[in-house]
């Protein structure tokens, strides 16, 4: 995975670019940014391990399922139930954010040049990855900050002044 | 949607999420094309000698031509200790690497390709620290745009000068 700040910034930048074609209210951009962190909720294992979940539930358990397509669809569904009346839009915004996360993670480096099994449960197939980055490389964040800064400046001083 | 309906749907989705997590765990090892830490723990490395494998490991020692890595199982117990040759990237003890190559013996692997996931422990700390900043940014921006409706026990968009009537607005400006 890329770091979460990269995912959140690129979700914001992506929404801002899309809003140049069809305006997107800022509260939906906020939901999309939250959606971009959903696949990394499996990092809760830094606090509560899979073994703790297994001891509590009494069955084998792997929280990494949250970082797959199936897991994020269900998380987006849960998220869409905690808003007042805009459930379908919230679901779509959360899922869009999560998909942007999966897309970015789908091009990270694997030594065997195949991405992770994030398409589960549709398929266990691992698509080829161009191995563009490793997440601990600060250059990834520098690129994300630069892209976001350019998008914000363009939005404020070019698009909104038209 | 009524609160009761929302609670029922959330409960159903949480049960489904639990089911997916159980299924993912029970089917992962047979679908991942390389040995997992659990498989190495149960079967030992001997079973996979001669195979081209992808393994993730924490670096223990670094010498000019060879590094030693520990591969752990799901319980974080060491499942295998391997001497890896063919490493071209710089890495330090405490770092994490992916190695893809042929397992030449029970304890030796020649890496055809390597990815340094974390060069040293500080890279892990950097990644976690930056991720916390991202989490805080997303949550803070969310609460700037949304507020809790205590009557409906749900979030609703805040009314701002940019979005005077969020339920109906279609234009940001």
Short mmCIF file of C-alpha atoms in Angstrom, two decimals:
data_model
loop_
_atom_site.label_atom_id
_atom_site.label_comp_id
_atom_site.label_asym_id
_atom_site.label_seq_id
_atom_site.Cartn_x
_atom_site.Cartn_y
_atom_site.Cartn_z
CA UNK A 1 0.00 0.00 0.00
CA UNK A 2 1.01 3.57 -0.51
CA UNK A 3 0.89 5.67 2.65
CA UNK A 4 -2.57 6.93 3.63
CA UNK A 5 -1.69 10.59 3.11
CA UNK A 6 -0.92 9.85 -0.55
CA UNK A 7 -4.27 8.08 -0.97
CA UNK A 8 -6.23 10.90 0.71
CA UNK A 9 -4.48 13.66 -1.26
CA UNK A 10 -4.93 11.90 -4.60
CA UNK A 11 -8.63 11.25 -3.84
CA UNK A 12 -9.04 14.98 -3.19
CA UNK A 13 -7.13 15.88 -6.36
CA UNK A 14 -9.14 13.39 -8.43
CA UNK A 15 -12.47 14.73 -7.17
CA UNK A 16 -11.37 18.31 -7.82
CA UNK A 17 -10.41 17.45 -11.42
CA UNK A 18 -13.74 15.66 -11.95
CA UNK A 19 -15.57 18.71 -10.56
CA UNK A 20 -14.20 20.76 -13.50
CA UNK A 21 -16.47 18.73 -15.76
CA UNK A 22 -19.41 18.29 -13.41
CA UNK A 23 -19.39 20.25 -10.13
CA UNK A 24 -19.10 18.07 -7.01
CA UNK A 25 -20.19 19.51 -3.63
CA UNK A 26 -17.35 19.58 -1.13
CA UNK A 27 -19.15 17.28 1.33
CA UNK A 28 -19.04 14.53 -1.30
CA UNK A 29 -15.34 15.13 -1.80
CA UNK A 30 -14.93 14.64 1.96
CA UNK A 31 -16.79 11.31 1.75
CA UNK A 32 -14.57 10.19 -1.14
CA UNK A 33 -11.46 11.03 0.91
CA UNK A 34 -12.82 8.87 3.74
CA UNK A 35 -13.50 6.14 1.17
CA UNK A 36 -9.85 6.24 0.14
CA UNK A 37 -8.81 5.05 3.60
CA UNK A 38 -11.26 2.12 3.79
CA UNK A 39 -8.95 -0.54 2.25
CA UNK A 40 -6.30 0.24 4.86
CA UNK A 41 -8.64 -0.37 7.81
CA UNK A 42 -6.97 -3.79 7.96
CA UNK A 43 -4.11 -1.90 9.67
CA UNK A 44 -6.22 -2.17 12.82
CA UNK A 45 -4.12 -5.31 13.32
CA UNK A 46 -1.37 -2.96 14.56
CA UNK A 47 -3.63 -2.56 17.62
CA UNK A 48 -5.77 -5.72 17.65
CA UNK A 49 -4.26 -8.81 16.05
CA UNK A 50 -6.06 -11.42 13.96
CA UNK A 51 -5.44 -13.86 16.81
CA UNK A 52 -7.46 -11.63 19.16
CA UNK A 53 -10.35 -11.55 16.69
CA UNK A 54 -10.12 -15.32 16.33
CA UNK A 55 -10.14 -15.83 20.10
CA UNK A 56 -13.19 -13.56 20.40
CA UNK A 57 -15.15 -15.05 17.48
CA UNK A 58 -13.96 -18.65 17.79
CA UNK A 59 -13.23 -19.02 14.05
CA UNK A 60 -10.16 -18.48 11.83
CA UNK A 61 -10.17 -14.88 10.74
CA UNK A 62 -8.11 -12.60 8.48
CA UNK A 63 -8.86 -8.91 8.64
CA UNK A 64 -6.83 -8.42 5.43
CA UNK A 65 -10.12 -9.20 3.65
CA UNK A 66 -10.97 -5.52 4.30
CA UNK A 67 -8.31 -4.51 1.79
CA UNK A 68 -9.98 -6.47 -1.02
CA UNK A 69 -12.74 -5.38 -3.37
CA UNK A 70 -15.33 -7.44 -1.49
CA UNK A 71 -14.33 -6.03 1.86
CA UNK A 72 -14.42 -2.42 0.70
CA UNK A 73 -17.84 -2.83 -0.98
CA UNK A 74 -19.24 -4.05 2.36
CA UNK A 75 -17.48 -1.24 4.27
CA UNK A 76 -18.90 1.32 1.83
CA UNK A 77 -22.34 -0.20 2.43
CA UNK A 78 -21.94 0.19 6.18
CA UNK A 79 -20.71 3.77 5.74
CA UNK A 80 -23.71 4.64 3.61
CA UNK A 81 -26.00 3.66 6.49
CA UNK A 82 -24.62 6.27 8.89
CA UNK A 83 -25.80 9.32 6.92
CA UNK A 84 -29.28 10.84 6.96
CA UNK A 85 -30.92 10.32 3.58
CA UNK A 86 -28.30 10.15 0.85
CA UNK A 87 -27.38 6.50 1.11
CA UNK A 88 -26.80 5.69 -2.54
CA UNK A 89 -24.62 8.76 -3.18
CA UNK A 90 -22.62 8.07 -0.01
CA UNK A 91 -22.09 4.47 -1.09
CA UNK A 92 -20.93 5.60 -4.54
CA UNK A 93 -18.59 8.26 -3.09
CA UNK A 94 -17.06 5.84 -0.55
CA UNK A 95 -16.62 3.18 -3.21
CA UNK A 96 -15.04 5.68 -5.62
CA UNK A 97 -12.51 6.60 -2.94
CA UNK A 98 -11.81 2.94 -2.18
CA UNK A 99 -11.38 2.14 -5.88
CA UNK A 100 -8.87 4.97 -6.26
CA UNK A 101 -6.96 3.35 -3.38
CA UNK A 102 -7.04 -0.06 -5.07
CA UNK A 103 -5.91 1.45 -8.37
CA UNK A 104 -2.90 3.17 -6.76
CA UNK A 105 -1.99 0.03 -4.82
CA UNK A 106 -2.43 -2.02 -8.01
CA UNK A 107 0.70 -0.50 -9.58
CA UNK A 108 3.06 -0.84 -6.61
CA UNK A 109 6.13 -3.05 -6.69
CA UNK A 110 6.02 -6.82 -6.36
CA UNK A 111 9.16 -8.83 -6.97
CA UNK A 112 7.27 -11.31 -9.16
CA UNK A 113 5.62 -8.46 -11.16
CA UNK A 114 2.06 -9.48 -10.22
CA UNK A 115 -0.16 -7.36 -7.96
CA UNK A 116 -1.90 -8.52 -4.77
CA UNK A 117 -5.16 -10.44 -4.61
CA UNK A 118 -7.28 -7.32 -4.18
CA UNK A 119 -9.91 -8.49 -6.70
CA UNK A 120 -11.15 -11.11 -4.19
CA UNK A 121 -13.89 -12.43 -4.04
CA UNK A 122 -14.48 -11.94 -7.78
CA UNK A 123 -11.21 -13.69 -8.57
CA UNK A 124 -7.94 -14.64 -6.91
CA UNK A 125 -6.11 -13.67 -10.11
CA UNK A 126 -3.19 -11.27 -9.73
CA UNK A 127 -2.93 -8.81 -12.60
CA UNK A 128 0.49 -7.67 -13.85
CA UNK A 129 1.91 -4.63 -12.09
CA UNK A 130 4.39 -2.14 -13.56
CA UNK A 131 5.98 -2.02 -10.05
CA UNK A 132 6.09 1.78 -10.05
CA UNK A 133 6.87 2.36 -6.38
CA UNK A 134 7.31 1.09 -2.84
CA UNK A 135 5.22 2.84 -0.24
CA UNK A 136 8.09 3.73 2.08
CA UNK A 137 9.72 5.81 -0.67
CA UNK A 138 9.23 9.52 0.22
CA UNK A 139 9.19 10.30 -3.53
CA UNK A 140 5.66 8.83 -3.64
CA UNK A 141 4.39 11.39 -1.16
CA UNK A 142 6.33 14.19 -2.87
CA UNK A 143 4.61 13.28 -6.14
CA UNK A 144 1.17 13.16 -4.47
CA UNK A 145 1.69 16.53 -2.74
CA UNK A 146 2.93 18.09 -6.00
CA UNK A 147 -0.03 16.80 -8.02
CA UNK A 148 -2.50 17.98 -5.36
CA UNK A 149 -0.85 21.41 -5.13
CA UNK A 150 -1.00 21.87 -8.91
CA UNK A 151 -4.66 20.80 -8.96
CA UNK A 152 -5.58 23.19 -6.09
CA UNK A 153 -3.80 26.14 -7.71
CA UNK A 154 -5.39 25.38 -11.09
CA UNK A 155 -8.81 25.07 -9.43
CA UNK A 156 -8.51 28.33 -7.49
CA UNK A 157 -6.82 30.57 -10.04
CA UNK A 158 -7.83 29.14 -13.41
CA UNK A 159 -11.08 27.22 -13.18
CA UNK A 160 -12.96 29.26 -10.54
CA UNK A 161 -12.00 32.62 -12.06
CA UNK A 162 -13.53 31.74 -15.44
CA UNK B 1 -34.70 5.40 6.10
CA UNK B 2 -35.77 4.53 9.63
CA UNK B 3 -33.19 3.94 12.34
CA UNK B 4 -34.35 0.34 12.82
CA UNK B 5 -33.89 -0.44 9.14
CA UNK B 6 -30.42 1.08 9.16
CA UNK B 7 -29.40 -0.95 12.21
CA UNK B 8 -30.64 -4.16 10.56
CA UNK B 9 -28.74 -3.41 7.35
CA UNK B 10 -25.54 -2.48 9.24
CA UNK B 11 -25.75 -5.68 11.29
CA UNK B 12 -26.27 -7.75 8.13
CA UNK B 13 -23.29 -6.11 6.42
CA UNK B 14 -21.08 -6.63 9.49
CA UNK B 15 -22.01 -10.34 9.54
CA UNK B 16 -21.21 -10.52 5.81
CA UNK B 17 -17.88 -8.78 6.46
CA UNK B 18 -17.09 -11.35 9.15
CA UNK B 19 -18.01 -14.15 6.75
CA UNK B 20 -15.77 -12.72 4.04
CA UNK B 21 -12.88 -12.42 6.52
CA UNK B 22 -13.30 -16.07 7.58
CA UNK B 23 -13.54 -17.27 3.95
CA UNK B 24 -10.53 -15.17 2.94
CA UNK B 25 -8.47 -16.73 5.73
CA UNK B 26 -9.48 -20.31 4.99
CA UNK B 27 -8.92 -20.07 1.22
CA UNK B 28 -5.90 -17.74 1.01
CA UNK B 29 -3.15 -20.35 1.34
CA UNK B 30 -4.51 -22.53 -1.47
CA UNK B 31 -4.98 -19.55 -3.81
CA UNK B 32 -1.75 -17.63 -3.15
CA UNK B 33 0.69 -19.01 -5.75
CA UNK B 34 3.68 -19.01 -3.39
CA UNK B 35 4.39 -20.57 0.01
CA UNK B 36 2.88 -18.59 2.88
CA UNK B 37 4.40 -18.24 6.34
CA UNK B 38 1.83 -20.68 7.73
CA UNK B 39 2.68 -23.27 5.05
CA UNK B 40 6.40 -22.91 5.76
CA UNK B 41 5.68 -23.34 9.47
CA UNK B 42 3.62 -26.49 8.92
CA UNK B 43 5.53 -28.15 6.07
CA UNK B 44 9.03 -26.68 6.41
CA UNK B 45 11.06 -25.21 3.57
CA UNK B 46 12.16 -28.64 2.31
CA UNK B 47 8.82 -29.11 0.53
CA UNK B 48 9.52 -26.10 -1.70
CA UNK B 49 13.19 -26.67 -2.55
CA UNK B 50 13.74 -26.21 -6.29
CA UNK B 51 10.65 -24.01 -6.71
CA UNK B 52 10.67 -20.35 -7.75
CA UNK B 53 9.00 -18.55 -4.85
CA UNK B 54 8.07 -15.05 -3.70
CA UNK B 55 8.72 -14.52 0.00
CA UNK B 56 8.43 -11.54 2.34
CA UNK B 57 10.93 -11.37 5.15
CA UNK B 58 12.51 -9.18 7.80
CA UNK B 59 16.22 -8.67 7.39
CA UNK B 60 18.30 -10.01 10.27
CA UNK B 61 21.91 -9.72 9.10
CA UNK B 62 23.56 -8.07 6.13
CA UNK B 63 26.86 -9.17 4.61
CA UNK B 64 28.38 -8.10 1.29
CA UNK B 65 27.02 -11.06 -0.71
CA UNK B 66 24.33 -12.53 1.47
CA UNK B 67 21.56 -11.40 3.81
CA UNK B 68 19.60 -13.42 6.33
CA UNK B 69 15.85 -13.00 6.54
CA UNK B 70 13.11 -14.29 8.82
CA UNK B 71 9.76 -15.28 7.33
CA UNK B 72 6.96 -15.28 9.88
CA UNK B 73 3.57 -16.99 10.05
CA UNK B 74 0.23 -15.37 10.90
CA UNK B 75 1.10 -15.51 14.60
CA UNK B 76 4.36 -13.62 13.96
CA UNK B 77 6.39 -16.69 14.89
CA UNK B 78 9.46 -17.33 12.75
CA UNK B 79 8.54 -19.96 10.14
CA UNK B 80 11.85 -19.98 8.26
CA UNK B 81 15.30 -18.43 8.33
CA UNK B 82 16.88 -18.11 4.91
CA UNK B 83 20.21 -16.95 3.56
CA UNK B 84 19.50 -14.92 0.45
CA UNK B 85 22.03 -14.24 -2.29
CA UNK B 86 21.66 -12.03 -5.34
CA UNK B 87 20.49 -8.94 -3.41
CA UNK B 88 21.42 -5.83 -5.36
CA UNK B 89 19.60 -3.15 -3.36
CA UNK B 90 20.86 -1.63 -0.13
CA UNK B 91 19.05 -2.83 2.98
CA UNK B 92 19.73 -2.81 6.70
CA UNK B 93 18.83 -5.16 9.57
CA UNK B 94 15.22 -4.55 10.59
CA UNK B 95 14.24 -3.75 7.02
CA UNK B 96 11.66 -5.73 5.03
CA UNK B 97 12.26 -7.27 1.60
CA UNK B 98 10.41 -9.23 -1.05
CA UNK B 99 12.61 -11.86 -2.64
CA UNK B 100 11.67 -13.74 -5.80
CA UNK B 101 13.91 -16.59 -6.75
CA UNK B 102 14.71 -20.26 -6.54
CA UNK B 103 14.84 -21.97 -3.16
CA UNK B 104 18.13 -23.81 -3.60
CA UNK B 105 18.07 -25.66 -0.29
CA UNK B 106 16.23 -25.65 3.03
CA UNK B 107 18.14 -22.55 4.10
CA UNK B 108 19.31 -20.86 0.90
CA UNK B 109 17.50 -18.83 -1.73
CA UNK B 110 19.00 -17.13 -4.75
CA UNK B 111 16.99 -13.99 -5.52
CA UNK B 112 16.44 -13.24 -9.18
CA UNK B 113 14.59 -10.09 -8.26
CA UNK B 114 14.25 -8.17 -5.00
CA UNK B 115 12.04 -5.34 -3.80
CA UNK B 116 13.08 -3.48 -0.67
CA UNK B 117 9.76 -2.73 1.03
CA UNK B 118 11.32 -0.95 4.02
CA UNK B 119 15.04 -0.19 3.85
CA UNK B 120 15.33 -0.11 7.67
CA UNK B 121 13.04 0.31 10.73
CA UNK B 122 12.90 4.09 10.22
CA UNK B 123 11.13 3.53 6.87
CA UNK B 124 8.37 1.67 8.70
CA UNK B 125 8.03 4.51 11.20
CA UNK B 126 7.94 7.06 8.35
CA UNK B 127 5.16 5.15 6.59
CA UNK B 128 3.08 4.82 9.75
CA UNK B 129 3.59 8.47 10.73
CA UNK B 130 2.60 9.79 7.31
CA UNK B 131 -0.41 7.47 7.27
CA UNK B 132 -1.60 8.85 10.62
CA UNK B 133 -1.39 12.37 9.13
CA UNK B 134 -3.51 11.17 6.17
CA UNK B 135 -6.07 9.61 8.51
CA UNK B 136 -6.33 12.80 10.58
CA UNK B 137 -6.64 14.92 7.41
CA UNK B 138 -9.50 12.80 6.02
CA UNK B 139 -11.38 12.69 9.34
CA UNK B 140 -10.89 16.43 9.98
CA UNK B 141 -12.10 17.35 6.48
CA UNK B 142 -15.08 15.03 6.93
CA UNK B 143 -16.14 16.73 10.17
CA UNK B 144 -15.66 20.13 8.55
CA UNK B 145 -18.21 19.12 5.91
CA UNK B 146 -20.55 16.90 7.95
CA UNK B 147 -22.15 17.06 11.38
CA UNK B 148 -24.12 14.67 13.55
CA UNK B 149 -27.91 14.92 13.47
CA UNK B 150 -28.65 13.73 17.01
CA UNK B 151 -32.38 13.35 16.32
CA UNK B 152 -31.78 10.89 13.47
CA UNK B 153 -28.53 9.51 14.88
CA UNK B 154 -26.81 10.02 11.55
CA UNK B 155 -24.43 12.39 9.79
CA UNK B 156 -25.80 15.23 7.69
CA UNK B 157 -23.96 17.78 5.52
CA UNK B 158 -23.15 21.10 7.15
CA UNK B 159 -24.69 24.16 5.57
CA UNK B 160 -21.92 26.39 4.29
CA UNK B 161 -21.75 29.47 2.12
CA UNK B 162 -20.37 27.25 -0.66
CA UNK B 163 -23.10 24.64 -0.28
CA UNK B 164 -26.13 26.59 1.02
CA UNK B 165 -28.51 23.65 0.63
CA UNK B 166 -26.37 20.51 0.41
CA UNK B 167 -29.35 18.22 -0.21
CA UNK B 168 -30.13 19.94 -3.49
CA UNK B 169 -27.01 21.80 -4.56
CA UNK B 170 -25.41 20.80 -7.83
CA UNK B 171 -22.78 23.48 -8.19
CA UNK B 172 -19.75 24.07 -6.00
CA UNK B 173 -19.45 27.77 -6.79
#
